[in-house]
């Protein structure tokens, strides 16, 4: 039986902060307490960089090399251009519409920068980065990433001007571009004012809508940018109606029922694994950038 997933609460993102010198982001998911971690699982955190202008420079801004272990980072570009390098030897560029789904898993070192030619011209950057946890069984597999270009991400038209991009998961029978290690849906939803879409997820999945631009109604409850709407775990249907032109990321996944021990760029199951991760990184076992 189809029933409405009701809004349980709305989280208002705090003021933005800088990540490196290239990303001015709002942290849009709460996660400070065990209870909050359970509510967002299998997601860990999400940073949204609202459109922000960066003047021309010959030295690309961003985040210098740093490690990750035990989870995945998903980077979505809306405006501007990014460039990344990592310790597996991978290198790539991301244009608007592109997504990088990086499985840090057993350990990786990478840098995340504005793209070189874009940096020389200057311009606006708008992006989001989502952290997706890995089940214990996959936390130590080989690091790798999926480079999902705009053309590879399925687009489902809602009206002539509104659409939903299936980055991961499944919407109306359309499978997403990314392969994942646990059941995860990540939908990029772009709705014009007045347009509506109905989306179904299993009742027990943790489900949230991150409003990045605009304002929308969820079964009588309105939310605007930059707020995150949380839904109950009884119903299965979410109906979204845009009150303004709206950009949102819809996240829904099966909670990973395992302990979380997080420290900076490492997300493991217990303290011993975190200590081991720090030692491995310091010993160079996660590799280097050439
Ligand atoms: Mn990183």
Coordinates of N, CA and C in Angstrom, one line a residue, residues 66-272:
X66 N 45.3 15.2 0.7 CA 44.8 14.7 2.0 C 44.2 13.3 1.8
X67 N 44.2 12.5 2.9 CA 43.7 11.1 2.7 C 42.2 11.0 3.0
X68 N 41.7 9.8 2.6 CA 40.3 9.4 3.0 C 40.4 7.8 3.1
X69 N 39.6 7.3 4.0 CA 39.5 5.8 4.2 C 38.2 5.4 4.8
X70 N 37.6 4.4 4.2 CA 36.4 3.7 4.9 C 35.1 4.1 4.3
X71 N 35.1 5.0 3.3 CA 33.8 5.5 2.8 C 34.0 6.0 1.3
X72 N 32.9 6.6 0.8 CA 33.0 7.2 -0.6 C 32.7 8.6 -0.6
X73 N 33.3 9.4 -1.5 CA 33.0 10.8 -1.7 C 32.3 10.9 -3.0
X74 N 31.2 11.7 -3.1 CA 30.5 11.9 -4.3 C 30.5 13.4 -4.6
X75 N 31.1 13.8 -5.6 CA 31.2 15.2 -5.9 C 30.4 15.6 -7.2
X76 N 29.5 16.5 -7.0 CA 28.5 16.9 -8.1 C 28.9 18.4 -8.4
X77 N 29.1 18.7 -9.7 CA 29.4 20.0 -10.1 C 28.2 20.6 -10.8
X78 N 27.8 21.9 -10.4 CA 26.7 22.6 -11.0 C 27.2 23.8 -11.8
X79 N 28.2 24.5 -11.3 CA 28.8 25.6 -12.1 C 30.3 25.6 -11.8
X80 N 31.1 26.1 -12.8 CA 32.5 26.1 -12.7 C 33.1 24.8 -13.3
X81 N 34.3 24.5 -12.9 CA 35.0 23.3 -13.3 C 36.0 22.9 -12.3
X82 N 36.1 21.6 -12.0 CA 37.0 21.0 -11.0 C 38.0 20.1 -11.6
X83 N 39.1 19.8 -10.9 CA 40.2 19.0 -11.4 C 40.7 18.2 -10.2
X84 N 41.0 16.9 -10.4 CA 41.4 16.1 -9.2 C 42.5 15.2 -9.6
X85 N 43.4 14.8 -8.7 CA 44.4 13.8 -8.8 C 44.4 12.9 -7.6
X86 N 44.8 11.7 -7.8 CA 44.9 10.8 -6.6 C 46.0 9.8 -6.6
X87 N 46.3 9.2 -5.5 CA 47.4 8.3 -5.3 C 47.3 7.0 -6.1
X88 N 46.2 6.7 -6.8 CA 46.1 5.5 -7.7 C 46.6 5.9 -9.0
X89 N 47.0 7.2 -9.2 CA 47.4 7.7 -10.5 C 46.3 8.3 -11.4
X90 N 45.1 8.3 -10.8 CA 43.9 8.8 -11.6 C 44.0 10.3 -11.6
X91 N 43.5 10.9 -12.7 CA 43.4 12.3 -12.9 C 42.2 12.6 -13.7
X92 N 41.5 13.7 -13.4 CA 40.3 14.0 -14.1 C 39.8 15.4 -13.9
X93 N 38.9 15.7 -14.8 CA 38.2 17.0 -14.8 C 36.7 16.9 -14.7
X94 N 36.1 17.8 -14.0 CA 34.6 17.7 -13.8 C 34.0 19.0 -14.3
X95 N 33.1 18.9 -15.3 CA 32.4 20.1 -15.8 C 31.0 20.1 -15.2
X96 N 30.2 21.1 -15.4 CA 28.8 21.2 -14.9 C 28.0 20.0 -15.3
X97 N 27.4 19.3 -14.4 CA 26.6 18.1 -14.7 C 27.3 16.8 -14.4
X98 N 28.7 16.9 -14.4 CA 29.5 15.7 -14.1 C 29.5 15.3 -12.6
X99 N 29.7 14.1 -12.3 CA 29.8 13.6 -11.0 C 31.0 12.6 -10.8
X100 N 31.7 12.8 -9.8 CA 32.8 11.9 -9.5 C 32.4 11.1 -8.2
X101 N 32.3 9.7 -8.4 CA 31.9 8.9 -7.3 C 33.2 8.1 -6.9
X102 N 33.9 8.6 -5.8 CA 35.2 8.0 -5.4 C 35.0 7.1 -4.2
X103 N 35.4 5.8 -4.4 CA 35.4 4.9 -3.4 C 36.8 4.9 -2.7
X104 N 36.9 5.6 -1.6 CA 38.2 5.7 -0.9 C 38.5 4.4 -0.3
X105 N 37.5 3.7 0.3 CA 37.7 2.3 0.9 C 39.0 2.2 1.6
X106 N 39.9 1.3 1.1 CA 41.1 0.9 1.9 C 42.1 2.1 2.1
X107 N 41.9 3.2 1.4 CA 42.8 4.3 1.6 C 43.3 5.0 0.4
X108 N 43.1 6.3 0.3 CA 43.6 7.0 -0.9 C 44.0 8.4 -0.5
X109 N 44.9 9.0 -1.2 CA 45.3 10.4 -1.0 C 45.0 11.1 -2.3
X110 N 44.3 12.3 -2.1 CA 43.9 13.0 -3.4 C 44.0 14.5 -3.1
X111 N 43.9 15.3 -4.2 CA 43.7 16.7 -4.1 C 42.5 17.1 -5.0
X112 N 41.8 18.1 -4.6 CA 40.6 18.6 -5.2 C 40.8 20.1 -5.5
X113 N 40.8 20.5 -6.8 CA 41.1 21.9 -7.1 C 40.1 22.4 -8.2
X114 N 40.1 23.7 -8.3 CA 39.4 24.3 -9.5 C 40.2 23.9 -10.7
X115 N 39.6 23.7 -11.8 CA 40.3 23.3 -13.1 C 41.2 24.5 -13.5
X116 N 42.3 24.2 -14.1 CA 43.4 25.2 -14.4 C 42.9 26.3 -15.3
X117 N 42.3 26.0 -16.4 CA 41.8 27.0 -17.4 C 40.7 27.8 -16.7
X118 N 39.8 27.2 -16.0 CA 38.7 27.9 -15.3 C 39.3 28.9 -14.3
X119 N 40.4 28.5 -13.6 CA 41.0 29.3 -12.6 C 41.6 30.6 -13.2
X120 N 42.2 30.4 -14.4 CA 42.8 31.6 -15.1 C 41.8 32.6 -15.5
X121 N 40.6 32.2 -15.8 CA 39.5 33.1 -16.2 C 38.7 33.6 -15.0
X122 N 38.6 32.8 -13.9 CA 37.8 33.1 -12.8 C 36.3 32.8 -13.1
X123 N 35.5 32.8 -12.1 CA 34.1 32.5 -12.3 C 33.4 31.9 -11.1
X124 N 32.2 31.6 -11.3 CA 31.4 31.0 -10.1 C 31.5 29.5 -10.1
X125 N 31.7 29.1 -8.8 CA 31.7 27.6 -8.5 C 30.4 27.3 -7.7
X126 N 29.7 26.3 -8.2 CA 28.6 25.7 -7.4 C 28.8 24.2 -7.4
X127 N 28.8 23.6 -6.3 CA 29.1 22.2 -6.2 C 28.5 21.6 -4.9
X128 N 28.5 20.2 -4.9 CA 28.1 19.6 -3.6 C 29.0 18.4 -3.5
X129 N 29.3 18.0 -2.2 CA 30.1 16.8 -2.0 C 29.3 16.0 -0.9
X130 N 29.0 14.8 -1.2 CA 28.3 13.9 -0.3 C 29.2 12.8 0.1
X131 N 29.2 12.4 1.4 CA 30.0 11.3 1.9 C 29.0 10.1 2.1
X132 N 29.3 9.0 1.5 CA 28.5 7.8 1.6 C 29.3 6.7 2.4
X133 N 28.7 6.2 3.5 CA 29.5 5.2 4.2 C 29.5 3.9 3.5
X134 N 30.5 3.1 3.8 CA 30.7 1.7 3.3 C 30.4 0.7 4.4
X135 N 29.7 -0.4 4.0 CA 29.5 -1.5 5.0 C 30.9 -2.0 5.4
X136 N 31.0 -2.5 6.6 CA 32.3 -3.0 7.1 C 33.1 -3.9 6.1
X137 N 32.3 -4.7 5.4 CA 32.9 -5.7 4.4 C 33.6 -5.0 3.3
X138 N 33.4 -3.7 3.0 CA 34.0 -3.1 1.9 C 34.9 -1.9 2.3
X139 N 35.1 -1.7 3.6 CA 35.9 -0.6 4.0 C 37.4 -0.7 3.7
X140 N 37.9 -2.0 3.4 CA 39.3 -2.1 3.1 C 39.6 -2.6 1.6
X141 N 38.6 -2.5 0.7 CA 38.8 -2.9 -0.7 C 39.7 -1.8 -1.3
X142 N 40.2 -2.1 -2.5 CA 41.0 -1.2 -3.3 C 40.3 0.1 -3.6
X143 N 41.0 1.2 -3.4 CA 40.3 2.5 -3.8 C 40.2 2.6 -5.3
X144 N 39.1 3.3 -5.8 CA 38.8 3.5 -7.2 C 37.8 4.5 -7.3
X145 N 37.5 5.0 -8.5 CA 36.4 5.9 -8.7 C 35.7 5.7 -10.0
X146 N 34.4 6.2 -10.0 CA 33.6 6.2 -11.2 C 33.4 7.6 -11.6
X147 N 33.9 7.9 -12.9 CA 33.8 9.2 -13.4 C 32.5 9.2 -14.2
X148 N 31.5 9.8 -13.7 CA 30.1 9.8 -14.3 C 29.9 11.2 -15.0
X149 N 30.1 11.2 -16.4 CA 29.9 12.4 -17.1 C 28.4 12.7 -17.2
X150 N 28.1 14.0 -17.5 CA 26.7 14.4 -17.6 C 26.0 13.5 -18.6
X151 N 26.6 13.2 -19.7 CA 25.9 12.4 -20.7 C 25.6 11.0 -20.3
X152 N 26.3 10.5 -19.3 CA 26.1 9.1 -18.8 C 25.1 9.0 -17.7
X153 N 24.6 10.2 -17.2 CA 23.7 10.2 -16.0 C 22.3 10.3 -16.6
X154 N 21.4 9.2 -16.4 CA 20.1 9.2 -17.0 C 19.3 10.4 -16.5
X155 N 18.5 11.1 -17.4 CA 17.7 12.2 -17.1 C 16.2 11.7 -17.4
X156 N 15.4 11.9 -16.4 CA 14.0 11.6 -16.5 C 13.2 12.9 -16.5
X157 N 12.5 13.2 -17.7 CA 11.8 14.4 -17.8 C 10.5 14.4 -16.9
X158 N 10.2 15.4 -16.2 CA 9.0 15.5 -15.4 C 8.0 16.4 -16.1
X159 N 8.4 17.5 -16.6 CA 7.7 18.4 -17.5 C 8.7 18.8 -18.6
X160 N 8.2 19.8 -19.4 CA 9.1 20.2 -20.5 C 10.4 20.9 -19.9
X161 N 10.3 21.5 -18.7 CA 11.4 22.2 -18.2 C 11.9 21.6 -16.8
X162 N 11.3 20.6 -16.3 CA 11.7 20.0 -15.0 C 12.1 18.6 -15.2
X163 N 13.2 18.2 -14.5 CA 13.7 16.9 -14.7 C 14.4 16.3 -13.4
X164 N 14.6 15.0 -13.5 CA 15.3 14.3 -12.4 C 16.4 13.5 -12.9
X165 N 17.7 13.7 -12.4 CA 18.8 12.9 -12.9 C 19.1 11.8 -11.9
X166 N 19.2 10.6 -12.4 CA 19.4 9.4 -11.5 C 20.9 9.2 -11.4
X167 N 21.5 9.8 -10.4 CA 22.9 9.6 -10.2 C 23.2 8.2 -9.7
X168 N 22.3 7.8 -8.7 CA 22.5 6.4 -8.2 C 21.1 5.9 -7.8
X169 N 20.9 4.6 -7.8 CA 19.6 4.1 -7.4 C 18.7 3.8 -8.6
X170 N 17.4 4.0 -8.4 CA 16.4 3.8 -9.4 C 15.2 4.7 -9.3
X171 N 14.8 5.3 -10.4 CA 13.6 6.1 -10.4 C 12.7 5.7 -11.5
X172 N 11.4 5.3 -11.2 CA 10.5 4.9 -12.3 C 11.1 3.9 -13.3
X173 N 11.8 2.9 -12.7 CA 12.4 1.9 -13.6 C 13.7 2.3 -14.3
X174 N 14.1 3.5 -14.1 CA 15.4 4.0 -14.7 C 16.5 3.8 -13.7
X175 N 17.5 3.0 -14.1 CA 18.6 2.8 -13.1 C 19.6 3.9 -13.2
X176 N 20.2 4.2 -12.0 CA 21.2 5.2 -12.0 C 22.5 4.9 -12.6
X177 N 23.4 5.9 -12.7 CA 24.7 5.8 -13.4 C 25.7 5.1 -12.5
X178 N 25.6 5.3 -11.2 CA 26.7 4.8 -10.3 C 26.4 3.4 -9.8
X179 N 27.4 2.6 -9.6 CA 27.2 1.3 -8.9 C 27.6 1.6 -7.4
X180 N 26.9 1.0 -6.5 CA 27.0 1.3 -5.1 C 27.2 0.0 -4.3
X181 N 27.7 0.1 -3.0 CA 28.0 -1.0 -2.2 C 26.9 -1.3 -1.2
X182 N 25.9 -0.5 -1.2 CA 24.7 -0.7 -0.4 C 23.5 0.0 -1.1
X183 N 22.3 -0.3 -0.8 CA 21.2 0.4 -1.5 C 21.1 1.9 -1.2
X184 N 21.5 2.6 -2.3 CA 21.6 4.1 -2.1 C 20.9 4.8 -3.3
X185 N 20.0 5.8 -3.1 CA 19.5 6.6 -4.2 C 20.0 8.0 -4.0
X186 N 20.5 8.5 -5.1 CA 20.9 10.0 -5.1 C 20.3 10.6 -6.4
X187 N 19.3 11.4 -6.2 CA 18.6 12.1 -7.4 C 18.9 13.6 -7.3
X188 N 19.3 14.1 -8.5 CA 19.4 15.5 -8.7 C 18.1 16.0 -9.3
X189 N 17.3 16.7 -8.5 CA 16.0 17.1 -8.9 C 15.9 18.6 -9.2
X190 N 15.5 19.0 -10.4 CA 15.4 20.4 -10.9 C 14.0 20.6 -11.3
X191 N 13.3 21.4 -10.5 CA 11.9 21.7 -10.7 C 11.6 23.1 -10.9
X192 N 10.8 23.4 -12.0 CA 10.4 24.8 -12.2 C 9.2 25.1 -11.3
X193 N 9.1 26.4 -11.0 CA 8.0 26.8 -10.1 C 6.6 26.2 -10.6
X194 N 5.9 25.6 -9.6 CA 4.6 25.0 -9.9 C 4.6 23.6 -10.3
X195 N 5.8 23.1 -10.7 CA 5.9 21.7 -11.1 C 6.0 20.7 -9.9
X196 N 5.5 19.5 -10.1 CA 5.5 18.5 -9.0 C 6.1 17.2 -9.5
X197 N 6.7 16.4 -8.5 CA 7.1 15.1 -8.8 C 6.8 14.2 -7.6
X198 N 6.5 12.9 -7.8 CA 6.3 12.0 -6.7 C 7.3 10.9 -6.8
X199 N 8.0 10.6 -5.7 CA 9.1 9.7 -5.7 C 8.8 8.6 -4.6
X200 N 9.1 7.4 -4.9 CA 8.9 6.3 -3.9 C 10.2 5.7 -3.4
X201 N 10.3 5.5 -2.1 CA 11.4 4.7 -1.5 C 10.9 3.7 -0.5
X202 N 11.6 2.6 -0.3 CA 11.2 1.7 0.8 C 11.0 2.4 2.1
X203 N 10.0 2.0 2.8 CA 9.6 2.7 4.1 C 10.8 2.8 5.0
X204 N 11.6 1.8 5.2 CA 12.7 1.8 6.2 C 13.9 2.5 5.8
X205 N 14.0 3.0 4.6 CA 15.2 3.8 4.2 C 15.2 5.1 4.9
X206 N 16.4 5.6 5.2 CA 16.5 7.0 5.7 C 16.5 7.9 4.4
X207 N 15.6 8.9 4.5 CA 15.3 9.7 3.3 C 15.4 11.2 3.7
X208 N 16.1 12.0 2.9 CA 16.1 13.4 3.1 C 16.3 14.2 1.8
X209 N 15.7 15.4 1.8 CA 15.8 16.3 0.6 C 16.6 17.5 1.0
X210 N 17.7 17.7 0.3 CA 18.6 18.9 0.5 C 18.2 20.0 -0.5
X211 N 17.6 21.1 0.1 CA 17.2 22.2 -0.8 C 18.4 23.1 -1.0
X212 N 18.9 23.1 -2.2 CA 20.1 24.0 -2.5 C 19.7 25.3 -3.1
X213 N 18.6 25.4 -3.9 CA 18.1 26.6 -4.5 C 16.6 26.5 -4.4
X214 N 15.9 27.7 -4.2 CA 14.5 27.7 -4.3 C 13.7 27.3 -3.0
X215 N 12.5 26.9 -3.2 CA 11.6 26.6 -2.1 C 10.6 25.6 -2.6
X216 N 10.2 24.6 -1.8 CA 9.3 23.5 -2.2 C 8.4 23.1 -1.1
X217 N 7.3 22.5 -1.5 CA 6.3 22.0 -0.5 C 6.4 20.5 -0.5
X218 N 6.4 19.9 0.7 CA 6.4 18.5 0.9 C 5.2 18.1 1.7
X219 N 4.1 17.7 1.1 CA 2.8 17.3 1.8 C 2.4 18.4 2.8
X220 N 2.4 19.6 2.4 CA 2.0 20.7 3.3 C 3.0 21.4 4.1
X221 N 4.2 20.8 4.1 CA 5.3 21.5 4.8 C 6.3 22.1 3.8
X222 N 6.6 23.4 4.0 CA 7.5 24.1 3.0 C 8.9 24.1 3.6
X223 N 9.8 24.0 2.7 CA 11.2 24.2 3.0 C 11.9 25.0 1.9
X224 N 13.0 25.7 2.3 CA 13.7 26.5 1.3 C 15.2 26.3 1.5
X225 N 16.0 26.8 0.5 CA 17.4 26.8 0.6 C 17.9 27.6 1.7
X226 N 18.9 27.2 2.5 CA 19.6 25.9 2.5 C 19.1 25.1 3.7
X227 N 18.1 24.3 3.4 CA 17.5 23.4 4.5 C 17.4 22.0 4.0
X228 N 17.4 21.1 5.0 CA 17.3 19.7 4.7 C 16.1 19.1 5.3
X229 N 15.2 18.5 4.5 CA 14.0 17.9 5.0 C 14.2 16.4 5.3
X230 N 13.8 16.0 6.5 CA 13.8 14.6 6.9 C 12.4 14.0 6.9
X231 N 12.3 12.7 6.5 CA 11.1 12.0 6.3 C 11.0 10.8 7.3
X232 N 9.8 10.4 7.5 CA 9.6 9.2 8.5 C 9.9 7.9 7.8
X233 N 10.0 6.8 8.6 CA 10.3 5.5 8.1 C 9.1 4.6 8.1
X234 N 7.9 5.2 7.9 CA 6.7 4.4 7.7 C 6.2 4.5 6.3
X235 N 6.0 5.7 5.8 CA 5.5 5.9 4.4 C 6.5 5.5 3.3
X236 N 6.0 5.6 2.1 CA 6.8 5.3 1.0 C 6.8 6.3 -0.1
X237 N 5.9 7.3 -0.1 CA 5.8 8.3 -1.2 C 6.1 9.7 -0.7
X238 N 6.9 10.4 -1.6 CA 7.2 11.8 -1.3 C 6.7 12.6 -2.5
X239 N 5.8 13.6 -2.2 CA 5.4 14.5 -3.3 C 6.0 15.8 -3.1
X240 N 6.7 16.3 -4.1 CA 7.4 17.5 -4.0 C 6.8 18.5 -5.0
X241 N 6.4 19.7 -4.6 CA 5.9 20.7 -5.5 C 6.8 22.0 -5.3
X242 N 7.3 22.5 -6.4 CA 8.2 23.6 -6.3 C 7.3 24.9 -6.2
X243 N 7.7 25.7 -5.1 CA 7.0 27.0 -4.9 C 7.8 28.1 -5.7
X244 N 9.1 27.8 -5.9 CA 9.9 28.6 -6.7 C 10.7 27.7 -7.6
X245 N 11.5 28.2 -8.6 CA 12.4 27.3 -9.3 C 13.4 26.7 -8.2
X246 N 13.4 25.3 -8.2 CA 14.1 24.6 -7.1 C 15.1 23.6 -7.6
X247 N 16.3 23.6 -6.9 CA 17.3 22.6 -7.1 C 17.5 21.9 -5.8
X248 N 17.3 20.6 -5.9 CA 17.5 19.8 -4.6 C 18.1 18.4 -4.9
X249 N 18.8 17.9 -3.9 CA 19.3 16.6 -4.0 C 18.5 15.7 -3.1
X250 N 17.9 14.6 -3.6 CA 17.1 13.7 -2.9 C 18.0 12.5 -2.5
X251 N 18.1 12.2 -1.2 CA 19.0 11.2 -0.8 C 18.1 10.1 0.0
X252 N 18.3 8.9 -0.4 CA 17.6 7.8 0.4 C 18.4 6.5 0.3
X253 N 18.5 5.9 1.5 CA 19.3 4.7 1.5 C 19.0 3.8 2.7
X254 N 19.4 2.5 2.5 CA 19.2 1.6 3.6 C 20.2 1.9 4.7
X255 N 19.7 2.1 6.0 CA 20.7 2.4 7.0 C 21.7 1.3 7.2
X256 N 23.0 1.6 7.4 CA 24.0 0.6 7.7 C 24.0 0.4 9.2
X257 N 23.6 -0.7 9.6 CA 23.4 -1.0 11.1 C 24.7 -1.5 11.7
X258 N 25.8 -0.6 11.6 CA 27.1 -1.0 12.2 C 27.6 0.2 12.9
X259 N 28.5 0.0 13.9 CA 29.0 1.2 14.6 C 29.8 2.1 13.7
X260 N 29.8 3.4 14.1 CA 30.6 4.4 13.3 C 31.6 5.0 14.3
X261 N 32.9 5.0 13.8 CA 33.9 5.7 14.5 C 34.6 6.6 13.5
X262 N 34.3 7.9 13.6 CA 34.8 8.8 12.5 C 35.9 9.7 13.1
X263 N 36.9 10.0 12.4 CA 37.9 10.9 12.8 C 38.5 11.7 11.5
X264 N 38.1 12.9 11.4 CA 38.5 13.7 10.2 C 38.2 13.0 8.9
X265 N 39.2 12.6 8.1 CA 38.9 12.1 6.8 C 38.8 10.5 6.8
X266 N 38.7 9.9 8.0 CA 38.6 8.5 8.1 C 37.3 8.1 8.8
X267 N 36.5 7.2 8.2 CA 35.3 6.7 8.9 C 35.3 5.2 8.9
X268 N 35.5 4.7 10.2 CA 35.7 3.2 10.4 C 34.7 2.8 11.4
X269 N 34.8 1.6 11.9 CA 33.8 1.0 12.9 C 34.3 1.1 14.3
X270 N 35.6 1.3 14.6 CA 36.0 1.4 16.0 C 37.3 2.2 16.1
X271 N 37.7 2.5 17.3 CA 38.9 3.4 17.5 C 40.2 2.7 17.0
X272 N 40.3 1.4 17.2 CA 41.5 0.7 16.8 C 41.8 0.9 15.3

